[in-house]
PDB file of C-alpha atoms in Angstrom:
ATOM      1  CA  UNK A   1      13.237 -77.446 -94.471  1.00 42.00           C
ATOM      2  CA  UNK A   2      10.870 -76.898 -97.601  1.00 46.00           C
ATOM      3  CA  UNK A   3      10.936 -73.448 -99.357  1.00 50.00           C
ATOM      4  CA  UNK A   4       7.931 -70.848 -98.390  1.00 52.00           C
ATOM      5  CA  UNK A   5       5.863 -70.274-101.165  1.00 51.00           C
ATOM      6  CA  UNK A   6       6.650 -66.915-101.532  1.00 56.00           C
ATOM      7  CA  UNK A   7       9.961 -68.224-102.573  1.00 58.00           C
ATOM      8  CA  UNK A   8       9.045 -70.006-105.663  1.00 49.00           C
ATOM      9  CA  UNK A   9       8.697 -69.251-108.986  1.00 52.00           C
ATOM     10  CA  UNK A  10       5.220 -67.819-109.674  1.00 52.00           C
ATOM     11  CA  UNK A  11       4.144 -70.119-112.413  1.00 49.00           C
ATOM     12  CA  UNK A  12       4.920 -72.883-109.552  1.00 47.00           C
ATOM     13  CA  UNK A  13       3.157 -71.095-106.627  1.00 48.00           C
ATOM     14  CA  UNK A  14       0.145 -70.703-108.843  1.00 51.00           C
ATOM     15  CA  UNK A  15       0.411 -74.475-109.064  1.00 52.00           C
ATOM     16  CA  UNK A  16       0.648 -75.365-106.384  1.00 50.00           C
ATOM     17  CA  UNK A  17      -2.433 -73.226-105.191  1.00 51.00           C
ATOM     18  CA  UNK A  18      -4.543 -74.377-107.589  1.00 54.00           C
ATOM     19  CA  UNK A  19      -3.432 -77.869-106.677  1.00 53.00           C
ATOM     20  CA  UNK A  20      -4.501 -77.195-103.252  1.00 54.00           C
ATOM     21  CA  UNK A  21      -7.906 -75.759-104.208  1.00 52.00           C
ATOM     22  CA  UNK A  22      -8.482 -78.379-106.318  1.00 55.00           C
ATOM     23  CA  UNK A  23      -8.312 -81.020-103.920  1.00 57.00           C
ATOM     24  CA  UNK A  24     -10.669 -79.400-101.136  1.00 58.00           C
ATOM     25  CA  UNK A  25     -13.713 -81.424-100.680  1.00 58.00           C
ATOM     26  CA  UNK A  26     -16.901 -78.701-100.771  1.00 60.00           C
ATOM     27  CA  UNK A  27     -18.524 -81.614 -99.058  1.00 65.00           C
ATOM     28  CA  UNK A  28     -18.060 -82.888 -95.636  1.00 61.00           C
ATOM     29  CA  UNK A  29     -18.648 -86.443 -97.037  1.00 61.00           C
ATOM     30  CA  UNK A  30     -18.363 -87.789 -93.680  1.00 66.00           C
ATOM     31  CA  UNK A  31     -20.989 -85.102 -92.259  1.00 74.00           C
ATOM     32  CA  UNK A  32     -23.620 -86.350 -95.190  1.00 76.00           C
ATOM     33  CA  UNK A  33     -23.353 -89.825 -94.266  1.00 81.00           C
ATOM     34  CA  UNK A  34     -24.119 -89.417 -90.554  1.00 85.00           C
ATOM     35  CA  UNK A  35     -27.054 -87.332 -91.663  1.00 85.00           C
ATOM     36  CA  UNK A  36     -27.998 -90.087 -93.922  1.00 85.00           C
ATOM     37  CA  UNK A  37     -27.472 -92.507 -90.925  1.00 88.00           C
ATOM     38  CA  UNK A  38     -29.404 -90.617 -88.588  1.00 85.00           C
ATOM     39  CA  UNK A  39     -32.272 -89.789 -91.103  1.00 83.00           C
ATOM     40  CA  UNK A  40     -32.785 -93.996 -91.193  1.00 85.00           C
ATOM     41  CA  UNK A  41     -31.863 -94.623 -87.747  1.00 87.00           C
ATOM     42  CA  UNK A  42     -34.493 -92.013 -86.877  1.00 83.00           C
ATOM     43  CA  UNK A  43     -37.296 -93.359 -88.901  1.00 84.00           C
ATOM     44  CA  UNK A  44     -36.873 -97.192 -87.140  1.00 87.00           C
ATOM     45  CA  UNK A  45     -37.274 -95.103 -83.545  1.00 86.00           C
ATOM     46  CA  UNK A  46     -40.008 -93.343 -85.080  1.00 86.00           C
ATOM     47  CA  UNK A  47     -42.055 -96.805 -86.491  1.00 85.00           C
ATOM     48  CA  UNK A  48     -41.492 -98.787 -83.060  1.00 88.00           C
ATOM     49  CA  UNK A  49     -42.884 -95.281 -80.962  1.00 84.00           C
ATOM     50  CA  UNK A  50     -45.804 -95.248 -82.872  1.00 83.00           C
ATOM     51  CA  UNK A  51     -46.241 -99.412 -82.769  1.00 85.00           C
ATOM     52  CA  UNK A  52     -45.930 -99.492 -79.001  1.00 85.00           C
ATOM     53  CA  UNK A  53     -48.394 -96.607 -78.758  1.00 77.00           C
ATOM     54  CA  UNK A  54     -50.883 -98.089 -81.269  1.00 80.00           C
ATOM     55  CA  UNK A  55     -50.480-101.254 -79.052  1.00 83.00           C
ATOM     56  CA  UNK A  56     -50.926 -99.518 -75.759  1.00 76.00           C
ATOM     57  CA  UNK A  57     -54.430 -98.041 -77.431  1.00 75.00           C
ATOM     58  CA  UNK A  58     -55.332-101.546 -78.988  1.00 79.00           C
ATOM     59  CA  UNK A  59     -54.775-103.260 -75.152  1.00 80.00           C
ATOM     60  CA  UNK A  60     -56.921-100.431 -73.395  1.00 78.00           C
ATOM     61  CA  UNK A  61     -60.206-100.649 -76.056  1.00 76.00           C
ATOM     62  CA  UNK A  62     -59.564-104.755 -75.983  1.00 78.00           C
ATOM     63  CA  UNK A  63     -59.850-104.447 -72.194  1.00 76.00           C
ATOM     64  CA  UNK A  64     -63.407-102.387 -72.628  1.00 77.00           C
ATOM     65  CA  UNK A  65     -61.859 -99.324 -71.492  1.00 76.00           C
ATOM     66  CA  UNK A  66     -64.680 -96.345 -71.265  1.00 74.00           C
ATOM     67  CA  UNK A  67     -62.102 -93.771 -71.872  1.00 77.00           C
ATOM     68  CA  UNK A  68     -58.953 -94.823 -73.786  1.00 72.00           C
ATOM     69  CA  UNK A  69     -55.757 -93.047 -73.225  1.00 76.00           C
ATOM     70  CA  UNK A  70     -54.303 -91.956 -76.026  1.00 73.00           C
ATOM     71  CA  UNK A  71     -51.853 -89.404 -75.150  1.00 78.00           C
ATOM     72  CA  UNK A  72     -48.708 -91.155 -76.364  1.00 78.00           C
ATOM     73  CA  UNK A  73     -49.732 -91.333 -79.645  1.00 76.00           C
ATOM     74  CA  UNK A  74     -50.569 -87.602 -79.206  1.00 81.00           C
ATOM     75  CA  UNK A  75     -46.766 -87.026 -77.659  1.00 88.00           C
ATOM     76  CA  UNK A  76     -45.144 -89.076 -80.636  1.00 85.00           C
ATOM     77  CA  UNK A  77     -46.802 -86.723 -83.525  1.00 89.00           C
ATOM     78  CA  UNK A  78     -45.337 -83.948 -81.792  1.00 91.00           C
ATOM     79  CA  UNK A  79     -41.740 -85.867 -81.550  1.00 90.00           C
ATOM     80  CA  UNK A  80     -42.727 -86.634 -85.021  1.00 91.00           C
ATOM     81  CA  UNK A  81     -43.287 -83.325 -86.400  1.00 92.00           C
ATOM     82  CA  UNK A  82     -40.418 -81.314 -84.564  1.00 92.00           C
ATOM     83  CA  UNK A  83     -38.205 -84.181 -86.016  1.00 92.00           C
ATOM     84  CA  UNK A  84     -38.896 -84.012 -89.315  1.00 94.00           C
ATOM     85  CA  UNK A  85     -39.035 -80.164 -88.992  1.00 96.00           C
ATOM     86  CA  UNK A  86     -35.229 -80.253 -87.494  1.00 94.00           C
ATOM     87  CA  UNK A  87     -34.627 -82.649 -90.362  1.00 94.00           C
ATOM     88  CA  UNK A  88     -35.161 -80.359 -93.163  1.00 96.00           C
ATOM     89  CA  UNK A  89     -34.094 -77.104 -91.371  1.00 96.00           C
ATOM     90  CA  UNK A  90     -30.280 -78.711 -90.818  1.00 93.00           C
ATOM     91  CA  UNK A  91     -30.611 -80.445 -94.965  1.00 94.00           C
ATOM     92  CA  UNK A  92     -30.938 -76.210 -95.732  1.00 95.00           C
ATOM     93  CA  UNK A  93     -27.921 -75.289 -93.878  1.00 93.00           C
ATOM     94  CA  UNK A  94     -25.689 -78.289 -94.876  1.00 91.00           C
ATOM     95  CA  UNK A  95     -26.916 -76.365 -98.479  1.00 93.00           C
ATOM     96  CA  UNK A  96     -25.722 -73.212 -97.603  1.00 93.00           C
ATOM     97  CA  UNK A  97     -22.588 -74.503 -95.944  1.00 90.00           C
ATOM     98  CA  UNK A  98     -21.795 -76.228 -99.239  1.00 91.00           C
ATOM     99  CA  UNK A  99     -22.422 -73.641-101.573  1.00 93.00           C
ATOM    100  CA  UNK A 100     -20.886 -70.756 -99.324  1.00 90.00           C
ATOM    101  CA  UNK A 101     -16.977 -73.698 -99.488  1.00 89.00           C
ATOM    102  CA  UNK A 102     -18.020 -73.421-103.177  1.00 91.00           C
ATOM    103  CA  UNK A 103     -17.975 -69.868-103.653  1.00 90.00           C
ATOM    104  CA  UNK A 104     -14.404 -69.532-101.265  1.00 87.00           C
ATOM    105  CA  UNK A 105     -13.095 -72.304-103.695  1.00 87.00           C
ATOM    106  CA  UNK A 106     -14.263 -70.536-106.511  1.00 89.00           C
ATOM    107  CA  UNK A 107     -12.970 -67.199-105.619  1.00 85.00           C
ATOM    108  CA  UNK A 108      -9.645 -68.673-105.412  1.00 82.00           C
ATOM    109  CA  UNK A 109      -9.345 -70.410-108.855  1.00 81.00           C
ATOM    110  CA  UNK A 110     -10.152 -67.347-110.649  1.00 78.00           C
ATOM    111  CA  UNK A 111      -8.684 -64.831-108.773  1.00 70.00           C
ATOM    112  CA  UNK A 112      -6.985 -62.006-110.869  1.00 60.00           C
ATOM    113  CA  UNK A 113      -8.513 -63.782-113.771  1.00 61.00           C
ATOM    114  CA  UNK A 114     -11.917 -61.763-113.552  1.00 59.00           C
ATOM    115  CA  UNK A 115     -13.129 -59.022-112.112  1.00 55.00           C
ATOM    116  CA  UNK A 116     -15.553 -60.476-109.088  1.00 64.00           C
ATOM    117  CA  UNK A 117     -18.720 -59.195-107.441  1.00 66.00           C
ATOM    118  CA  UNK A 118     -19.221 -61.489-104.128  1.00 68.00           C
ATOM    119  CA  UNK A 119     -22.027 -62.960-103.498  1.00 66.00           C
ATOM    120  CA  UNK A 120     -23.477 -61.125-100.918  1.00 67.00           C
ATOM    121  CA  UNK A 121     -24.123 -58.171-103.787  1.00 67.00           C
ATOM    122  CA  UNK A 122     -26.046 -60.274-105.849  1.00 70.00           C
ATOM    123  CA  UNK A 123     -30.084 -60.005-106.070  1.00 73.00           C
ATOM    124  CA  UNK A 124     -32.032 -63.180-103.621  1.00 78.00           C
ATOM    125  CA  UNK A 125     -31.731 -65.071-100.434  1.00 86.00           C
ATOM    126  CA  UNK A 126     -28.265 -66.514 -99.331  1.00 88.00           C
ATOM    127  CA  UNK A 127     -28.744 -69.832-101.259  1.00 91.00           C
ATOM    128  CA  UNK A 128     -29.593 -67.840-104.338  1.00 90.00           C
ATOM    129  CA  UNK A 129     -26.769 -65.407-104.317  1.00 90.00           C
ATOM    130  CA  UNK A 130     -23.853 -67.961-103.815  1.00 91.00           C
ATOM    131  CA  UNK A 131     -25.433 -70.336-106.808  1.00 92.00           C
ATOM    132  CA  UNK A 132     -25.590 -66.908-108.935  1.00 90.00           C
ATOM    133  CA  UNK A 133     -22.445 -66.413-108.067  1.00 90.00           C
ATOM    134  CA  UNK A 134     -21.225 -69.967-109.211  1.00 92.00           C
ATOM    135  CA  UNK A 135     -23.029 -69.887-112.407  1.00 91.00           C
ATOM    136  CA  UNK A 136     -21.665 -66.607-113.591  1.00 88.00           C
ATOM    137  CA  UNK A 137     -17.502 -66.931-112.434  1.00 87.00           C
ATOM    138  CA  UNK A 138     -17.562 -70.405-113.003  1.00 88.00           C
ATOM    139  CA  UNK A 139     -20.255 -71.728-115.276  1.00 89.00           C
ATOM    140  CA  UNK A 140     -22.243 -74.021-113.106  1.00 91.00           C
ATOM    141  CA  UNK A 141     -25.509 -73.828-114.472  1.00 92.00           C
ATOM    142  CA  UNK A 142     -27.180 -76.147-112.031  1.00 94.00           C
ATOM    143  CA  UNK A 143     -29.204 -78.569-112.851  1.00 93.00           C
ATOM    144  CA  UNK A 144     -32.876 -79.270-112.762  1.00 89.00           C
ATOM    145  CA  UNK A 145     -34.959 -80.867-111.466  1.00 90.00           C
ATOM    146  CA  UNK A 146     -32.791 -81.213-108.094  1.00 95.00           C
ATOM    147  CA  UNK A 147     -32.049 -77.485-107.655  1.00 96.00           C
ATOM    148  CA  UNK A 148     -35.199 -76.539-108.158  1.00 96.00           C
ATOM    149  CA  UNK A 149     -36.269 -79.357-105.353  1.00 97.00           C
ATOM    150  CA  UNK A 150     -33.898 -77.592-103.144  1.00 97.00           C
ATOM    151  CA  UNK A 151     -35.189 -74.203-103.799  1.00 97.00           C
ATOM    152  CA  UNK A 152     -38.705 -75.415-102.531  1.00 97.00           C
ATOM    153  CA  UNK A 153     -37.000 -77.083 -99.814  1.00 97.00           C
ATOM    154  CA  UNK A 154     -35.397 -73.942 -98.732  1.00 97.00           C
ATOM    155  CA  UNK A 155     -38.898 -72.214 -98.911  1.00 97.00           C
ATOM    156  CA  UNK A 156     -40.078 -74.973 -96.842  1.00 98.00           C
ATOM    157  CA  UNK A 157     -37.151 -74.188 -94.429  1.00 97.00           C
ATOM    158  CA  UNK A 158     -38.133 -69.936 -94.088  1.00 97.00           C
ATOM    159  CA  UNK A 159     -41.669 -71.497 -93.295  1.00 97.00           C
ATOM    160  CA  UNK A 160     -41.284 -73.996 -90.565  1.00 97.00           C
ATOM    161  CA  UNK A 161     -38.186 -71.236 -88.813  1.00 97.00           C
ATOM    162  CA  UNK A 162     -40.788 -68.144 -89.349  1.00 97.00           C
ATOM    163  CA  UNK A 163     -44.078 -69.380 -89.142  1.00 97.00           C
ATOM    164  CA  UNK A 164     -43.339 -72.922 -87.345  1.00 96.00           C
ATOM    165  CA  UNK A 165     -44.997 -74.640 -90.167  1.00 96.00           C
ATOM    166  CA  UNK A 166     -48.345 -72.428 -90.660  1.00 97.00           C
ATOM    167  CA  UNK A 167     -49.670 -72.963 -93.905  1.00 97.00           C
ATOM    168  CA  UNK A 168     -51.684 -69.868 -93.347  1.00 96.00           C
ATOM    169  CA  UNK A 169     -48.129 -68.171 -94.205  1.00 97.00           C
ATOM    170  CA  UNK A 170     -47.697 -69.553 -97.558  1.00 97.00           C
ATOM    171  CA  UNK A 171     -48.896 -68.309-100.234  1.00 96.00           C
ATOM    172  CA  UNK A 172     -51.255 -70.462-103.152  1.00 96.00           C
ATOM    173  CA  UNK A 173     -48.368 -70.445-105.546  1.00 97.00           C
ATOM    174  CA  UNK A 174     -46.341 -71.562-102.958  1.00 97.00           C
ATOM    175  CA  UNK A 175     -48.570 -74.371-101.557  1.00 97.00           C
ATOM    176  CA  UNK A 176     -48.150 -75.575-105.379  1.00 96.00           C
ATOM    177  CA  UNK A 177     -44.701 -75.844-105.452  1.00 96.00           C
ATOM    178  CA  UNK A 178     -44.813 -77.579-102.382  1.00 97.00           C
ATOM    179  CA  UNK A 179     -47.485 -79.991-103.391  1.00 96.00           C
ATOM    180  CA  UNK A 180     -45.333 -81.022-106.307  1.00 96.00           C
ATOM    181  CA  UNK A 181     -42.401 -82.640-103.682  1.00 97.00           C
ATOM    182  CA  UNK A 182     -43.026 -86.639-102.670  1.00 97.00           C
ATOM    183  CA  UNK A 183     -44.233 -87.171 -98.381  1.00 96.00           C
ATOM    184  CA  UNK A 184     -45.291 -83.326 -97.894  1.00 97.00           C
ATOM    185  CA  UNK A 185     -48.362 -81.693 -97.749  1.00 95.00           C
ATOM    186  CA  UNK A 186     -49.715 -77.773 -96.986  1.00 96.00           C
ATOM    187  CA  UNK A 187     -53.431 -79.048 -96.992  1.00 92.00           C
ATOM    188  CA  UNK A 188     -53.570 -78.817 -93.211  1.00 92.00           C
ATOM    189  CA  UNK A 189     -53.132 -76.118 -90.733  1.00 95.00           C
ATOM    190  CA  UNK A 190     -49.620 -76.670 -90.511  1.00 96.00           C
ATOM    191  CA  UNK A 191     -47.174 -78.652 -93.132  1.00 97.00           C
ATOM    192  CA  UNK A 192     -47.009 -82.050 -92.578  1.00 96.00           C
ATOM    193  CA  UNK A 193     -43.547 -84.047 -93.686  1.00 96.00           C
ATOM    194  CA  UNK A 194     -42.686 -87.675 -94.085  1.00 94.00           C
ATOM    195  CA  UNK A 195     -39.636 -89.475 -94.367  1.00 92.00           C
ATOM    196  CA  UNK A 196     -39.751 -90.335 -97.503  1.00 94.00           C
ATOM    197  CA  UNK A 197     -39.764 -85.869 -98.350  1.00 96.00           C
ATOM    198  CA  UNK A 198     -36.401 -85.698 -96.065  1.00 95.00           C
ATOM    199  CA  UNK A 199     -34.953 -88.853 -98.024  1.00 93.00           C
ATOM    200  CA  UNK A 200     -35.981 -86.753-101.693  1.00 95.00           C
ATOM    201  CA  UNK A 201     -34.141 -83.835-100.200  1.00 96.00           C
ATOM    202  CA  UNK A 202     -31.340 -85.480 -99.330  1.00 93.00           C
ATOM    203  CA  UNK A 203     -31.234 -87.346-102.834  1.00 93.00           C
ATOM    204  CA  UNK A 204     -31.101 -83.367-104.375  1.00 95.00           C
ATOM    205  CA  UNK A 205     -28.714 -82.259-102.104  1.00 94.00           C
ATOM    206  CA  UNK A 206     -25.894 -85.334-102.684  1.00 91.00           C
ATOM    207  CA  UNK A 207     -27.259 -84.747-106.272  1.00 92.00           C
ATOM    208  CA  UNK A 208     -26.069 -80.884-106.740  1.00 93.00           C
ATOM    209  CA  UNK A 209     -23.059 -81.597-104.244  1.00 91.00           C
ATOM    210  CA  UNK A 210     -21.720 -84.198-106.876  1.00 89.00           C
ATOM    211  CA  UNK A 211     -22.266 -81.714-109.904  1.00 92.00           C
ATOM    212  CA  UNK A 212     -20.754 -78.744-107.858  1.00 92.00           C
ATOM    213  CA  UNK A 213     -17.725 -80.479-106.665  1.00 88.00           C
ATOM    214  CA  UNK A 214     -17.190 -81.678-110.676  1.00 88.00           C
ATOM    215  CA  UNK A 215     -17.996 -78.719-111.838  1.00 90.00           C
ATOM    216  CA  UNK A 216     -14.911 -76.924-109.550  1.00 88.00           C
ATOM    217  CA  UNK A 217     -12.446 -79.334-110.677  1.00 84.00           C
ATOM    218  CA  UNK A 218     -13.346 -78.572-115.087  1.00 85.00           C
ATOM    219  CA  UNK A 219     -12.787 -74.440-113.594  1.00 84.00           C
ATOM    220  CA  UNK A 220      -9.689 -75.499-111.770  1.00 79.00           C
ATOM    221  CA  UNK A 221      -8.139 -77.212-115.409  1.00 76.00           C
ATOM    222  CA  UNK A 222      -9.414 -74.355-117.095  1.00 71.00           C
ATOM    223  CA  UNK A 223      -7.818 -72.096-114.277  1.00 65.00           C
ATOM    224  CA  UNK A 224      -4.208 -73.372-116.006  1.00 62.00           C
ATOM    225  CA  UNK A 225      -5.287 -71.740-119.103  1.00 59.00           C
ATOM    226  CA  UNK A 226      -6.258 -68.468-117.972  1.00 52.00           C
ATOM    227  CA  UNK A 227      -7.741 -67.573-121.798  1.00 50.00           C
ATOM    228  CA  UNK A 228     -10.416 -70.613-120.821  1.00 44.00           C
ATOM    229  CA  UNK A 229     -11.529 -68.978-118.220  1.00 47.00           C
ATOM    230  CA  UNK A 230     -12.964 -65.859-119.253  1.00 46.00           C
TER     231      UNK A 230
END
């Protein structure tokens, strides 16, 4: 049988810790990909709905009918809509998830190095707090523009799980920001998302997963030289 840890030496045990740390994945890599696969698988269900629909519609008015029924294509906006709603509301939490992993990974490399607030007693929302909290005990400044991307994307997230998409709810400063981001727009009642604005999300979020993820492993060489780190 091995030795417990408690049992080694304490420059070794820190090794080994920081070993450990160093090689757990902030990413579910295989939970990105799916949502990449479903993001494209969805898209073909969504362009052969609408074609049979559109078809249906075509085949009613070719047949001279007085009143054409059009309430499929009315049903597949709707699937539409609460899709790409879903779509954006689950890229948000795979956000949080990552940076929250972060933090815990974070909190172990410098522990007893530096004096730590958490993250939860920093200033903004949850997304906010943890990236403060990376920048300051291990500095990840994160980059822009895809941060900032993802910031809009989480205020895109509050509106569609508070106000179910109501534009009336945002405010004209954020209705900019918003217009700024490729396949989404605020100049309707409610917002309206493409594909193509889930797929730029997504791009962001693999984006500041990649940075984050190098970033930990430069703190966890620097956590060997404890001066470094401070």
């Amino acid at each position: 049988m091995g030795r417990d840890t408690e049992d080694l030496p304490p420059g070794v045990e820190r090794h080994l810790r920081l070993a450990a740390l160093r090689n757990t994945p902030v990413l579910d890599t295989f939970e990105a990909e799916l949502f990449e696969w479903h993001s494209r698988e969805h898209s073909k269900l969504i362009d052969e709905m609408v074609a049979t629909e559109r078809a249906f519609v075509e085949e009613q008015a070719s047949a001279g009918s007085v009143e054409v029924n059009d309430s499929g294509i009315v049903a597949v906006e709707y699937y539409i809509k609460r899709a790409r709603y879903s779509d954006v509301i689950y890229l948000a939490s795979l956000l949080e998830g990552l940076l929250k992993r972060a933090c815990a990974t974070l909190r172990g490399l410098v522990d007893g190095q530096v004096p730590l607030f958490q993250p939860e007693e920093l200033k903004g929302d949850k997304w906010s707090r943890h990236q403060k909290f990376l920048d300051r005990y291990g500095r990840l400044s994160f980059p822009e523009p895809p941060w900032a991307d993802l910031r809009t994307m989480v205020l895109v997230r509050n509106n569609l799980v508070h106000a179910n998409g109501d534009t009336s709810a945002l405010s004209e400063e954020e209705k900019s920001r918003i217009r700024k981001q490729p396949g989404i727009t605020v100049d309707s009642p409610e917002v309206v998302i493409e594909a193509r604005y889930v797929e730029h999300a997504l791009a962001a979020f693999k984006s500041i997963a990649q940075f984050v993820s190098a970033g930990l492993a430069d703190v966890a060489s620097r956590a060997e030289r404890p001066r470094a780190i401070t």
